[in-house]
PDB file of C-alpha atoms and ligand atoms in Angstrom:
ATOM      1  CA  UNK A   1      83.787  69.892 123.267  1.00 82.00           C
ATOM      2  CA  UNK A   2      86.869  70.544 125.242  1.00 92.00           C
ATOM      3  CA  UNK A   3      88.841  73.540 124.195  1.00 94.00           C
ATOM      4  CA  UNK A   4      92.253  73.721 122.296  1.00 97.00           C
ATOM      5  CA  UNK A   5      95.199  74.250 123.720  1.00 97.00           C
ATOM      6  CA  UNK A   6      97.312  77.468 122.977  1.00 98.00           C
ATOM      7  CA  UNK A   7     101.282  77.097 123.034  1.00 98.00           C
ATOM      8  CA  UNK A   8     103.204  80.222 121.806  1.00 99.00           C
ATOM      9  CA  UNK A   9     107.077  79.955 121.172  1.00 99.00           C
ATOM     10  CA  UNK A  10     108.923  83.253 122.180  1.00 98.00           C
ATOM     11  CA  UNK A  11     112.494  84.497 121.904  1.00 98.00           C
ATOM     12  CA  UNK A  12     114.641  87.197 120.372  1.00 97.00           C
ATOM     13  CA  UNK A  13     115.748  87.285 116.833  1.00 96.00           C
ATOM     14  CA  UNK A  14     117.713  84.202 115.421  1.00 96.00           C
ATOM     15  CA  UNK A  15     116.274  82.302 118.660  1.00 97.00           C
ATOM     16  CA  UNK A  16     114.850  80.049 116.174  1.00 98.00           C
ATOM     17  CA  UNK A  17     110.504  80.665 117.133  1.00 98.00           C
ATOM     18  CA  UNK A  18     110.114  80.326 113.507  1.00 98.00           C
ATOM     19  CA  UNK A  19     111.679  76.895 113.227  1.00 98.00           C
ATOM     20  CA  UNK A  20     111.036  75.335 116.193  1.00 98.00           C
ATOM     21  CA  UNK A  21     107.351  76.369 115.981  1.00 98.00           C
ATOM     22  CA  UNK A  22     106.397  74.546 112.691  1.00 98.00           C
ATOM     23  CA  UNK A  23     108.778  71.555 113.790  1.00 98.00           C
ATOM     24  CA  UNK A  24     106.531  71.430 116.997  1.00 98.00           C
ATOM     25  CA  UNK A  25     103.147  71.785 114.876  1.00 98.00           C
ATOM     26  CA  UNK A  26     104.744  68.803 112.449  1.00 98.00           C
ATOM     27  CA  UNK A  27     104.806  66.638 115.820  1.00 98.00           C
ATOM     28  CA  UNK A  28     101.763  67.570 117.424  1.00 98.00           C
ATOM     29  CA  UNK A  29     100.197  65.894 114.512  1.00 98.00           C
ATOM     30  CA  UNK A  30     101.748  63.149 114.174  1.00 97.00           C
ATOM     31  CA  UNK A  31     100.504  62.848 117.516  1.00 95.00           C
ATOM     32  CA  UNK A  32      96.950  62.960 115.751  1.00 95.00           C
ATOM     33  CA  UNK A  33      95.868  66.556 117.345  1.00 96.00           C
ATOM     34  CA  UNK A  34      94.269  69.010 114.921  1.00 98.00           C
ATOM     35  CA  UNK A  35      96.824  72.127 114.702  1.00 98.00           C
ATOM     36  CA  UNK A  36      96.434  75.822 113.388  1.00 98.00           C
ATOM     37  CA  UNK A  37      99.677  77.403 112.882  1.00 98.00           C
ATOM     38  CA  UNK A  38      99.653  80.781 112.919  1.00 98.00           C
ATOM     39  CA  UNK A  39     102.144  83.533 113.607  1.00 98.00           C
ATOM     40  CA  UNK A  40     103.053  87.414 114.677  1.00 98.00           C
ATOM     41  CA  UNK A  41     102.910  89.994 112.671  1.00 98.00           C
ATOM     42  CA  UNK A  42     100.294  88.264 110.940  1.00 98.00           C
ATOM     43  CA  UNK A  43      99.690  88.388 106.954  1.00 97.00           C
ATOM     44  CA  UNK A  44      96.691  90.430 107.843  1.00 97.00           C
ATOM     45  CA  UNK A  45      95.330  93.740 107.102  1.00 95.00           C
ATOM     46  CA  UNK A  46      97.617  95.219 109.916  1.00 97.00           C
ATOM     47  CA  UNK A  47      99.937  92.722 110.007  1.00 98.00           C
ATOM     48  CA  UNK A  48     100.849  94.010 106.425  1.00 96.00           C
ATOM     49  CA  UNK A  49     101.384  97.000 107.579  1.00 95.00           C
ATOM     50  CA  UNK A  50     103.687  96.199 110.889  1.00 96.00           C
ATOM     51  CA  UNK A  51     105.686  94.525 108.070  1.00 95.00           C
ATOM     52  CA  UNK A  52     106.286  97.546 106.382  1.00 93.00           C
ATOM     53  CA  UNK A  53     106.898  99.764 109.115  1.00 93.00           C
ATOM     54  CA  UNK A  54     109.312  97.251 110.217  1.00 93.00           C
ATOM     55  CA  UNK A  55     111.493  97.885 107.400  1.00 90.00           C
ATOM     56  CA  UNK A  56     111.057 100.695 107.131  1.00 88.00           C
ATOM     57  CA  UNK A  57     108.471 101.522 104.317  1.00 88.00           C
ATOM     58  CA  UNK A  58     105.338 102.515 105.239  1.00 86.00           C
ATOM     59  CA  UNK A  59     103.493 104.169 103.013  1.00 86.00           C
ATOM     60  CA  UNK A  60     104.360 108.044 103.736  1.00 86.00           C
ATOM     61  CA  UNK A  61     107.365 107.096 106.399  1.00 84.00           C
ATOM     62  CA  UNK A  62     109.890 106.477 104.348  1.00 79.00           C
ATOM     63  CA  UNK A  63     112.913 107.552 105.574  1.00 76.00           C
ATOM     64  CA  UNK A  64     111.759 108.688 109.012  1.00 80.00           C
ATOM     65  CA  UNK A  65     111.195 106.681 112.491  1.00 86.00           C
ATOM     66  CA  UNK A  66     108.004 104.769 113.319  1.00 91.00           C
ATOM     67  CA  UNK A  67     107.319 106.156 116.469  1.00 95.00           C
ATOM     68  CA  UNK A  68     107.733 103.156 119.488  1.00 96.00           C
ATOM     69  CA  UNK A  69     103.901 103.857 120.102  1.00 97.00           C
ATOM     70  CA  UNK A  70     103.024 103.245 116.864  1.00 97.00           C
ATOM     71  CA  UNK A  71     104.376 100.179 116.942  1.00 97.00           C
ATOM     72  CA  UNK A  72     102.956  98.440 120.230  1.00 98.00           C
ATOM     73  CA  UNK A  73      99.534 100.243 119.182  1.00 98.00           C
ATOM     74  CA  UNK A  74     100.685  98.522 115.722  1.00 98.00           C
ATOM     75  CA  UNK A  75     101.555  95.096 117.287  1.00 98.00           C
ATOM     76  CA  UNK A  76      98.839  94.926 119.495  1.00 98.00           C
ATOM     77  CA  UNK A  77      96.097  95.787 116.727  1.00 98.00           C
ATOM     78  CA  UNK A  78      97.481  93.077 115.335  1.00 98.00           C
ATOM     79  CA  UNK A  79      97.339  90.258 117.804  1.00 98.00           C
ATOM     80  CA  UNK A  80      93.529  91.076 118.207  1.00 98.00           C
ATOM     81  CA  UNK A  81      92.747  90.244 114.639  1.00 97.00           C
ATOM     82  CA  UNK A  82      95.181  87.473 114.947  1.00 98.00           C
ATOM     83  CA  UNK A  83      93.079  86.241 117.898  1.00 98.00           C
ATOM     84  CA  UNK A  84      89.941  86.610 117.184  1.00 97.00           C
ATOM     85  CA  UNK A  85      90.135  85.563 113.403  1.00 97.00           C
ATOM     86  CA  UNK A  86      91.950  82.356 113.791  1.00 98.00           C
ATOM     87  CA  UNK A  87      93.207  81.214 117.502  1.00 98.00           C
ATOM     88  CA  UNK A  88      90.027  81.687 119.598  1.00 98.00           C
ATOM     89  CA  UNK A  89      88.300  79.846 117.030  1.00 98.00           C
ATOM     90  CA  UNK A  90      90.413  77.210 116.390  1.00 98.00           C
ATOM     91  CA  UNK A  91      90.700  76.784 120.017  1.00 98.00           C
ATOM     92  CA  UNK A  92      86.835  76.969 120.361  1.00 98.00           C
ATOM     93  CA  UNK A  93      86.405  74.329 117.669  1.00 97.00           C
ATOM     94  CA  UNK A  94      89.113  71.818 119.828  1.00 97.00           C
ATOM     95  CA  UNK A  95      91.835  72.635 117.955  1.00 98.00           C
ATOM     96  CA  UNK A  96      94.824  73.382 119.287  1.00 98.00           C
ATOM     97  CA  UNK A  97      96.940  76.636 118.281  1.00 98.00           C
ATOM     98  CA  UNK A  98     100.369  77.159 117.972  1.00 98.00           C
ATOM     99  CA  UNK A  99     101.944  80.837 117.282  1.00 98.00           C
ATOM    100  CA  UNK A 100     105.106  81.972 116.340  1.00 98.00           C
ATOM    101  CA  UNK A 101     105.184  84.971 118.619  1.00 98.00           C
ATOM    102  CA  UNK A 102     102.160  86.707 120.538  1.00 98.00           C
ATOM    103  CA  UNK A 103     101.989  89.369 123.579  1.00 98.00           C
ATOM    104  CA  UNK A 104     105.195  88.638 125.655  1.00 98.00           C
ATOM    105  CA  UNK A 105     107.171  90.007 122.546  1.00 98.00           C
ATOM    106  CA  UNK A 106     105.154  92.943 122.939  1.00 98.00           C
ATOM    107  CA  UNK A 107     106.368  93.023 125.885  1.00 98.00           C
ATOM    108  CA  UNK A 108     110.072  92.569 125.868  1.00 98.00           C
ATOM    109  CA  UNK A 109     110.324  94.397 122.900  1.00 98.00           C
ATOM    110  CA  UNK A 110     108.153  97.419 123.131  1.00 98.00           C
ATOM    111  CA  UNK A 111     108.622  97.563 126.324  1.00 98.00           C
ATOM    112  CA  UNK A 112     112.787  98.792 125.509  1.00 97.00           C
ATOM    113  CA  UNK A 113     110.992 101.990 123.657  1.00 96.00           C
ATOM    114  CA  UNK A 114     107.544 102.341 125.821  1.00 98.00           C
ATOM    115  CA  UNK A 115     106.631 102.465 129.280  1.00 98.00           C
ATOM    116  CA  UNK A 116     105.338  98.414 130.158  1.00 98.00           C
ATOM    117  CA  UNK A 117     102.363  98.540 131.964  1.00 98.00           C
ATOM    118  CA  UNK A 118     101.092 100.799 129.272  1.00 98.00           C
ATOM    119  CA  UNK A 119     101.785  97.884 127.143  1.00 98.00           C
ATOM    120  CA  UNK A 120     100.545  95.271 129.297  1.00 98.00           C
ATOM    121  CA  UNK A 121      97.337  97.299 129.331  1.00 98.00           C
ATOM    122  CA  UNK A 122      97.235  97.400 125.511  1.00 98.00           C
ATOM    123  CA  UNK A 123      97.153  93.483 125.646  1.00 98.00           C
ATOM    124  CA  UNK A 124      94.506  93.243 128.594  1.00 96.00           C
ATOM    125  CA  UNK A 125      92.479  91.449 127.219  1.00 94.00           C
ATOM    126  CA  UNK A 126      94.388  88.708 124.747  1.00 97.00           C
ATOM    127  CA  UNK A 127      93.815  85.285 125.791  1.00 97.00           C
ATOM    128  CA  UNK A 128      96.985  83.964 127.664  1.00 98.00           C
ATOM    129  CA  UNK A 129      98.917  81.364 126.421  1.00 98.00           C
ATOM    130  CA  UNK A 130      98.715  77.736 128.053  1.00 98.00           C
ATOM    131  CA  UNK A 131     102.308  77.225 127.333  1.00 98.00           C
ATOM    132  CA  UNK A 132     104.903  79.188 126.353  1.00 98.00           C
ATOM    133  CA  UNK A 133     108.246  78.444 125.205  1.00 98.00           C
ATOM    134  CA  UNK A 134     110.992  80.469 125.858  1.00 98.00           C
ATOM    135  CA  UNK A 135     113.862  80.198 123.564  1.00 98.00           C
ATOM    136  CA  UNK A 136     116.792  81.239 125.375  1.00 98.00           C
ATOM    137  CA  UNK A 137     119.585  82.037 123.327  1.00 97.00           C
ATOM    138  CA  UNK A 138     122.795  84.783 123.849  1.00 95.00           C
ATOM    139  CA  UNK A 139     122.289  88.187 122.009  1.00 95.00           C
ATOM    140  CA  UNK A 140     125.626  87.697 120.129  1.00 93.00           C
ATOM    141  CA  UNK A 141     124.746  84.246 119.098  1.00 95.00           C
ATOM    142  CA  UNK A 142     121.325  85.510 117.716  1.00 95.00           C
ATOM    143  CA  UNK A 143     123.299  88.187 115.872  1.00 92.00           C
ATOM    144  CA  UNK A 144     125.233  85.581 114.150  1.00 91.00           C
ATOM    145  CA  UNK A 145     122.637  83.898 112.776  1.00 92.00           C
ATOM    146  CA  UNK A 146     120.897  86.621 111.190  1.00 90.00           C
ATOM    147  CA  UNK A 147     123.829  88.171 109.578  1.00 85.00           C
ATOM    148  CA  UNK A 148     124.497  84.575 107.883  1.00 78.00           C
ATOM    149  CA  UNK A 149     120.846  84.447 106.611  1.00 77.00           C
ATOM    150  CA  UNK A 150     119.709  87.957 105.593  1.00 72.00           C
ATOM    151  CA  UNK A 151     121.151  91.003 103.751  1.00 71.00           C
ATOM    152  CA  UNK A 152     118.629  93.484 105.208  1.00 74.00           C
ATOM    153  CA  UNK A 153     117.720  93.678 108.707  1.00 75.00           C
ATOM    154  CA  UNK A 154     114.599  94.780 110.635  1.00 76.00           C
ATOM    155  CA  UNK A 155     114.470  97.894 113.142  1.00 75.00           C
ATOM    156  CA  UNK A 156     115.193  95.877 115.735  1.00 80.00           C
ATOM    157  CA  UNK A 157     117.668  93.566 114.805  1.00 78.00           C
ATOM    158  CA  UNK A 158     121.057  95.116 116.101  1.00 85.00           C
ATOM    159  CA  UNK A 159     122.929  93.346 118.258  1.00 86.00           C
ATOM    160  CA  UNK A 160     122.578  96.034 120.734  1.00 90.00           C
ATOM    161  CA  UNK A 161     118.768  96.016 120.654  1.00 93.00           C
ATOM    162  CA  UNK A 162     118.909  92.099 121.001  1.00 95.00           C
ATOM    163  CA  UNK A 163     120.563  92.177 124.430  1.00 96.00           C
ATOM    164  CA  UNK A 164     118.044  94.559 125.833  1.00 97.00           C
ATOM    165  CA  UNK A 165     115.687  92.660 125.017  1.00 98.00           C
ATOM    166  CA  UNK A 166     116.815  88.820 125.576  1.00 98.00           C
ATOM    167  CA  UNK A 167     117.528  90.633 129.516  1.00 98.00           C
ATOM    168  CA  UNK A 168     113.910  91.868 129.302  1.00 98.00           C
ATOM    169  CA  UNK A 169     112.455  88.660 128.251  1.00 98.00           C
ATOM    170  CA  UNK A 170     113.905  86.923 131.032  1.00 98.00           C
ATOM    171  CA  UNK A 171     112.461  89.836 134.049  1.00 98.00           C
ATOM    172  CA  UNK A 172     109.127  89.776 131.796  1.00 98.00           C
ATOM    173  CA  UNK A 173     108.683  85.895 131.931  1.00 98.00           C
ATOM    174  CA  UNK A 174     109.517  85.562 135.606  1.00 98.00           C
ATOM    175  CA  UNK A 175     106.903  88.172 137.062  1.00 98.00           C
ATOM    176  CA  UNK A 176     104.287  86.351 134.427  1.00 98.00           C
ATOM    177  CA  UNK A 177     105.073  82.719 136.109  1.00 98.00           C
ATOM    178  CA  UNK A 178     104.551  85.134 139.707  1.00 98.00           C
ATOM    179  CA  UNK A 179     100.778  85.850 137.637  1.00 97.00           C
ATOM    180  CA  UNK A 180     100.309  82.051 137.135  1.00 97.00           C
ATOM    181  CA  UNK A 181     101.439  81.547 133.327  1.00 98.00           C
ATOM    182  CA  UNK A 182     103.193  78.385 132.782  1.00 98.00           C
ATOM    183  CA  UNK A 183     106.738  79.262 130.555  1.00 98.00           C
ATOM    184  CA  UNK A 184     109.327  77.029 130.329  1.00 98.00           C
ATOM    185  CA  UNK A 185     112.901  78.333 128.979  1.00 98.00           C
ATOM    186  CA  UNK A 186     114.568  76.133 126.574  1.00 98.00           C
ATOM    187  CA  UNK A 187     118.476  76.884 125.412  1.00 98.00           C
ATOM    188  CA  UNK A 188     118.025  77.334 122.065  1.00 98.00           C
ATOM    189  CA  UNK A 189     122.325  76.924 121.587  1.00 98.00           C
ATOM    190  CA  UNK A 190     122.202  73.922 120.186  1.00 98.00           C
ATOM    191  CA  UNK A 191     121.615  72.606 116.381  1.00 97.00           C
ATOM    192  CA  UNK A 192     118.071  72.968 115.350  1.00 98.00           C
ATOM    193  CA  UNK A 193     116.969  69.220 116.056  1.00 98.00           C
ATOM    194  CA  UNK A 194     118.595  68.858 119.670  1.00 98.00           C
ATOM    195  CA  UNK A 195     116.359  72.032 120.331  1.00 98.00           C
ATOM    196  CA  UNK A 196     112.923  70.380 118.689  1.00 98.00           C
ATOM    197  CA  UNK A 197     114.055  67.542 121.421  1.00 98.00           C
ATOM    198  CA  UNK A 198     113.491  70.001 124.270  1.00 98.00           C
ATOM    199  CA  UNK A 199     110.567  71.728 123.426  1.00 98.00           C
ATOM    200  CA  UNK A 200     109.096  68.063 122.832  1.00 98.00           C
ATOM    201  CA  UNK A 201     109.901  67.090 126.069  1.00 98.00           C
ATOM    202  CA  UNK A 202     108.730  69.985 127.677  1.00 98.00           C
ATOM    203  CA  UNK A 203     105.420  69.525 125.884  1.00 98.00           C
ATOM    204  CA  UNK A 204     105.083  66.239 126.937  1.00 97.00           C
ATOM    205  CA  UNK A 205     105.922  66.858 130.422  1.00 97.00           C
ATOM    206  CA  UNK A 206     103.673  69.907 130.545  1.00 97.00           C
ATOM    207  CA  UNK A 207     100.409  67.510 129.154  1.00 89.00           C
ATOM    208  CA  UNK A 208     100.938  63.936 127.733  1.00 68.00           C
ATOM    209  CA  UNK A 209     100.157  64.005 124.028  1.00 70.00           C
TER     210      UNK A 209
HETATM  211  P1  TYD B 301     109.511  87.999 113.260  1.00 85.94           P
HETATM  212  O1  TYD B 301     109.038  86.902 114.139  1.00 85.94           O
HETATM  213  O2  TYD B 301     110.978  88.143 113.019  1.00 85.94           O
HETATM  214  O3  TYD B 301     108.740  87.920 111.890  1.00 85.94           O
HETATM  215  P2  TYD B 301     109.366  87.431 110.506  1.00 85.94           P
HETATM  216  O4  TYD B 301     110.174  86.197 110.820  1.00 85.94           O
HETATM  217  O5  TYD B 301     108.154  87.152 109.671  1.00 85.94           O
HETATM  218  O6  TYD B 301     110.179  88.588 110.021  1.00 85.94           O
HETATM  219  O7  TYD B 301     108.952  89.355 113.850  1.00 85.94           O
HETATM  220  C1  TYD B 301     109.305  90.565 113.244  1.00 85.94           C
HETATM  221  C2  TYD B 301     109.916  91.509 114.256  1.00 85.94           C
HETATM  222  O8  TYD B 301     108.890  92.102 115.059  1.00 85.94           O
HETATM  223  C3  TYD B 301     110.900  90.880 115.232  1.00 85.94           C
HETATM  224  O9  TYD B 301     112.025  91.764 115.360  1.00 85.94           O
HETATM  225  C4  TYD B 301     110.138  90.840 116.530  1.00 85.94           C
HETATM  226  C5  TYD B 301     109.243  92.048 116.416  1.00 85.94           C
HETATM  227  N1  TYD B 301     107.997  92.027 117.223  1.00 85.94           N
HETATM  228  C6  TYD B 301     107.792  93.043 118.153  1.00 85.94           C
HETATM  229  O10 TYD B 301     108.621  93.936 118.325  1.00 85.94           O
HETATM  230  N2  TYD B 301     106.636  93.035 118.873  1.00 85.94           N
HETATM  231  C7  TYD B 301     105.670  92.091 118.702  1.00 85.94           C
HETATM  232  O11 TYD B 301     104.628  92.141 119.394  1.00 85.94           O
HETATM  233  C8  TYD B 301     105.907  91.039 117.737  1.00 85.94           C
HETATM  234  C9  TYD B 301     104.851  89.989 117.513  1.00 85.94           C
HETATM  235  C10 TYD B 301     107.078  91.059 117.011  1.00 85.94           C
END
């Protein structure tokens, strides 16, 4: 049997991977293909506790920094249970997985508080996406959008935080498409549904389905 496809949707805060990712998933079968939906930080055994760190209770840290180590070591502990419990096989079975998040936010985020290529080497060995979908959408903008839907913010949601790393998302993706991964940027402006539009078509165009 052929293997799955893997398509991850990437972006900063209030880009919208949360959204558009199930709205793609909805579509996908519709389109009759078997879909596992998954997402970063998982609801895992360390996914848990990345949630926790990330605001800011873990048990015994209260009150004082998680260290920007801990969390790529955190993040990428993570995406290796995340992979090999449920994407590699899904995608072995023919199933094709769609995440909300995976390495490249590693990456652009971690990669503001750690050196990168000691983050890239922390994620040697995930499996790279087929496709992934860049949300593109202006730091300020992003900002916006969380402040309307949440009291409490996350460690890195300040709109200072979110420009670093929109700018590294953008360097990080290019010298990945120099590697050979296939990332298409998608302006994720506009109202929810004009957005879904895109990241159809750039499904389609990448593989009819
Ligand atoms: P997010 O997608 O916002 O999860 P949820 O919607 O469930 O809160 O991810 C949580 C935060 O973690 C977000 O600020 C992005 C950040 N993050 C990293 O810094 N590195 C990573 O590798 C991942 C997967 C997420």
């Amino acid at each position: 049997m052929a293997e799955g496809k893997f398509i991850v949707f990437e972006g900063i805060d209030g880009a919208g991977t949360t959204t558009q990712s199930k709205l793609a998933a909805k579509w996908l079968r519709e389109r009759s293909l078997d879909v596992v939906e998954t997402a970063e930080p998982t609801d895992g055994a360390v996914g848990r506790t990345v949630r926790r760190a990330l605001s800011g209770e873990m048990p015994g840290r209260e009150g004082r920094e998680v260290e920007p180590e801990l969390f790529a070591l955190l993040f990428a502990a993570d995406r290796l249970d995340h992979m090999n419990r449920t994407v590699i096989p899904a995608l072995e079975r023919g199933q094709w997985g769609i995440s909300d998040r995976c390495y490249l936010s590693s990456f652009a985020y971690q990669s503001v508080g750690c050196d990168l290529g000691w983050v890239r080497e922390l994620n040697r060995h995930v499996r790279r996406a087929d496709l992934t979908l860049l949300l593109d959408l202006d730091a300020e903008a992003a900002y916006e959008r969380l402040v309307g839907a949440r009291e409490k913010h996350e460690v890195f949601e300040t709109a200072d935080n979110m420009a670093v790393v929109r700018a590294n998302y953008m360097r990080i993706a290019a010298a990945l498409e120099q590697e050979g991964e296939k990332i298409v940027r998608v302006d994720a402006s506009p109202p929810a549904a004009a957005v879904a539009e895109e990241v159809r078509r750039a499904i389609s165009d990448w593989t009819p389905c």
